[in-house]
């Protein structure tokens, strides 16, 4: 039976979250790439090879040949490529993040906590040739609030591992900050968007707690607010 959007997300969520805990690759990025590349778990490549991400080559000597779309100098072409064949979805997810942590060109994805930055970088790093790939990834993240998956992991991070964020940022890190401010007695909409309201409340928190009043949640602010 084919996966629906919801059944795919429900099935895939544990893979993405558990992977982020060990690999440091954003769960939202992993989920968005699997969502798009596998057609929500229903692509021929995923069905035949448990390959959720369109990773080419061989896995433990196993591969399948599939017709795919590539862009060469901006020109769309249909060509056959060898794609890795995995025993299960788990190996596919693990191999996907292992590639990001192994190859130097993907260094900017490691412990990135901003999904927009991650989606921009993965295209810039050469993962896909489609010119609209960045926006294509961000669409399901925003529509289905996949950044909430990042929050579930980021709330477990030690303050020293949390990235500095300021006005204009969004995603799981912002939602974590907003949630912590609310827990400290401030009224604030927890929407994952670091706008003027969050900036105002953060500055009030910083003033009250003897921190530099700059509206930037850096190491000292994270350390204080996560106590």
C-alpha positions as MATLAB code, in Angstrom:
seq = 'XXXXXXXXXXXXXXXXXXXXXXXXXXXXXXXXXXXXXXXXXXXXXXXXXXXXXXXXXXXXXXXXXXXXXXXXXXXXXXXXXXXXXXXXXXXXXXXXXXXXXXXXXXXXXXXXXXXXXXXXXXXXXXXXXXXXXXXXXXXXXXXXXXXXXXXXXXXXXXXXXXXXXXXXXXXXXXXXXXXXXXXXXXXXXXXXXXXXXXXXXXXXXXXXXXXXXXXXXXXXXXXXXXX';
ca = [
       0.000    0.000    0.000;
       1.275    3.441   -0.910;
       2.257    5.897    1.799;
       0.159    8.983    2.359;
       1.938   12.176    3.394;
       1.010   11.642    7.031;
       1.800    7.942    7.127;
       5.201    8.610    5.574;
       6.028   11.379    8.059;
       4.842    9.265   11.001;
       6.953    6.321    9.838;
      10.034    8.378    9.024;
      10.095   10.660   12.079;
      11.922    8.251   14.467;
      14.646    7.671   11.870;
      15.266   11.402   11.422;
      15.237   12.286   15.115;
      17.434    9.387   16.218;
      19.837   10.132   13.387;
      20.167   13.809   14.393;
      21.055   12.760   17.941;
      24.046   10.787   16.670;
      25.055   12.536   13.439;
      24.261   16.195   14.151;
      22.486   16.535   10.795;
      19.190   18.418   11.092;
      16.194   16.089   11.286;
      14.183   18.552    9.190;
      16.761   18.453    6.389;
      16.917   14.648    6.465;
      13.123   14.460    6.414;
      12.694   17.001    3.623;
      15.239   15.272    1.421;
      13.627   11.884    1.996;
      10.170   13.396    1.428;
      11.184   14.874   -1.930;
      13.696   12.312   -3.191;
      11.544    9.283   -2.357;
       8.165   10.794   -3.297;
       7.012   10.222    0.280;
       8.388    6.681    0.299;
       6.634    5.725   -2.941;
       9.305    6.170   -5.605;
      10.477    3.257   -7.712;
      13.984    3.661   -6.298;
      12.737    3.521   -2.713;
      10.475    0.567   -3.440;
      13.203   -1.383   -5.230;
      16.252   -0.374   -3.214;
      15.148    1.306    0.062;
      17.044    4.326   -1.264;
      15.270    7.350    0.217;
      17.690   10.043   -0.923;
      18.682    9.255   -4.477;
      22.282    8.515   -3.477;
      24.218    7.156   -6.431;
      26.799    4.376   -6.511;
      26.892    1.074   -4.634;
      26.220    0.096   -1.016;
      28.130   -2.999    0.061;
      28.380   -3.820   -3.631;
      24.637   -3.488   -4.241;
      22.991   -1.094   -6.706;
      20.104   -0.651   -9.139;
      20.081    1.237  -12.451;
      17.318    3.850  -12.732;
      16.309    6.571  -15.173;
      16.697    9.969  -13.547;
      16.645   13.693  -14.363;
      19.894   15.660  -14.301;
      20.731   19.236  -15.234;
      23.884   19.882  -17.262;
      24.701   23.567  -17.772;
      21.087   24.289  -16.860;
      19.705   21.874  -19.464;
      17.333   19.145  -18.231;
      18.238   15.622  -19.402;
      17.001   12.087  -18.679;
      19.820    9.574  -18.107;
      20.375    6.179  -16.476;
      22.419    6.135  -13.249;
      23.413    3.468  -10.715;
      21.881    4.054   -7.284;
      22.730    2.432   -3.972;
      20.574   -0.465   -2.803;
      20.015   -0.768    0.963;
      18.678   -3.611    3.115;
      16.293   -1.201    4.888;
      15.387    2.453    5.429;
      17.631    2.529    8.493;
      20.760    1.873    6.430;
      19.644    4.499    3.936;
      19.297    7.172    6.629;
      22.566    6.205    8.289;
      24.462    6.274    4.997;
      22.965    9.635    4.053;
      24.221   11.355    7.219;
      27.510    9.458    7.150;
      28.125   10.919    3.694;
      27.519   14.461    4.999;
      29.904   13.858    7.892;
      32.539   12.217    5.704;
      32.815   14.460    2.650;
      34.549   17.814    3.127;
      32.161   19.702    0.860;
      29.275   19.049    3.276;
      31.090   20.378    6.342;
      28.686   23.326    6.581;
      25.799   20.916    7.322;
      27.369   19.503   10.477;
      25.593   20.716   13.613;
      23.804   23.365   11.554;
      20.677   24.407   13.479;
      18.943   26.617   10.893;
      16.953   24.657    8.318;
      17.012   27.488    5.749;
      20.792   27.600    5.952;
      20.985   23.804    5.702;
      18.688   23.702    2.653;
      20.691   26.462    0.976;
      24.012   24.805    1.709;
      23.073   21.296    0.612;
      22.188   22.669   -2.844;
      25.328   24.834   -2.944;
      27.430   21.843   -1.898;
      26.325   19.981   -5.009;
      23.855   17.414   -3.658;
      21.351   18.114   -6.441;
      21.493   19.879   -9.790;
      17.909   21.219   -9.903;
      18.064   25.034   -9.698;
      15.024   25.196   -7.372;
      16.237   22.459   -4.989;
      16.631   24.761   -1.962;
      13.048   26.019   -2.102;
      11.783   22.545   -2.919;
      13.263   21.305    0.380;
      12.022   24.242    2.427;
       8.425   23.857    1.261;
       7.600   20.651    3.209;
       9.627   21.828    6.221;
       7.461   24.929    6.483;
       4.160   23.313    5.471;
       4.414   20.340    7.848;
       6.492   22.130   10.533;
       9.311   19.621   10.272;
      11.511   22.088   12.178;
       9.627   20.881   15.245;
      11.569   17.634   14.876;
      14.774   19.651   15.252;
      13.387   21.155   18.447;
      12.853   17.717   19.949;
      16.591   17.096   19.626;
      17.908   20.605   20.290;
      16.199   20.764   23.683;
      18.509   17.926   24.752;
      21.679   19.749   23.659;
      24.054   21.210   26.218;
      24.209   25.039   26.060;
      27.728   24.873   24.613;
      26.379   23.013   21.556;
      23.544   25.434   20.816;
      24.172   27.893   18.045;
      24.021   31.678   18.470;
      20.736   33.018   17.094;
      19.274   36.470   16.648;
      16.422   38.318   14.976;
      15.630   36.922   11.534;
      16.380   33.305   12.442;
      13.740   30.586   12.493;
      13.347   26.896   13.153;
      13.779   24.539   16.083;
      16.444   26.594   17.846;
      14.185   29.651   17.898;
      11.274   27.566   19.135;
      13.479   26.227   21.937;
      14.435   29.772   22.967;
      10.821   30.913   22.885;
       9.703   27.924   24.948;
      12.371   28.595   27.578;
      11.401   32.279   27.776;
       7.762   31.301   28.322;
       8.856   28.886   31.047;
      10.619   31.848   32.676;
       7.340   33.725   32.912;
       7.349   35.807   29.724;
       4.397   36.078   27.362;
       5.467   35.116   23.872;
       4.116   33.317   20.817;
       6.115   30.128   20.249;
       6.122   29.987   16.473;
       9.754   29.310   15.609;
      10.136   32.801   14.117;
      12.650   35.195   15.725;
      10.852   38.461   15.111;
      10.460   41.722   16.998;
       8.430   40.202   19.817;
      11.055   37.563   20.563;
      13.807   40.169   20.358;
      11.979   42.418   22.846;
      11.328   39.601   25.322;
      14.880   38.256   25.050;
      16.310   41.696   25.801;
      14.043   41.937   28.841;
      15.292   38.550   30.036;
      18.904   39.557   29.483;
      18.442   42.793   31.436;
      16.774   41.003   34.342;
      19.522   38.383   34.537;
      22.572   40.637   34.241;
      23.446   39.572   30.698;
      24.563   41.751   27.798;
      21.391   43.321   26.411;
      21.880   42.705   22.708;
      18.922   40.541   21.647;
      21.341   37.789   20.666;
      21.075   34.352   22.244;
      24.709   33.296   22.453;
      26.577   30.902   24.765;
      26.087   32.944   27.970;
      22.373   33.462   27.377;
      21.836   29.812   26.421;
      23.723   28.680   29.517;
      21.653   30.901   31.802;
      18.265   30.211   30.296;
      18.754   26.425   30.165;
      19.641   26.165   33.866;
];
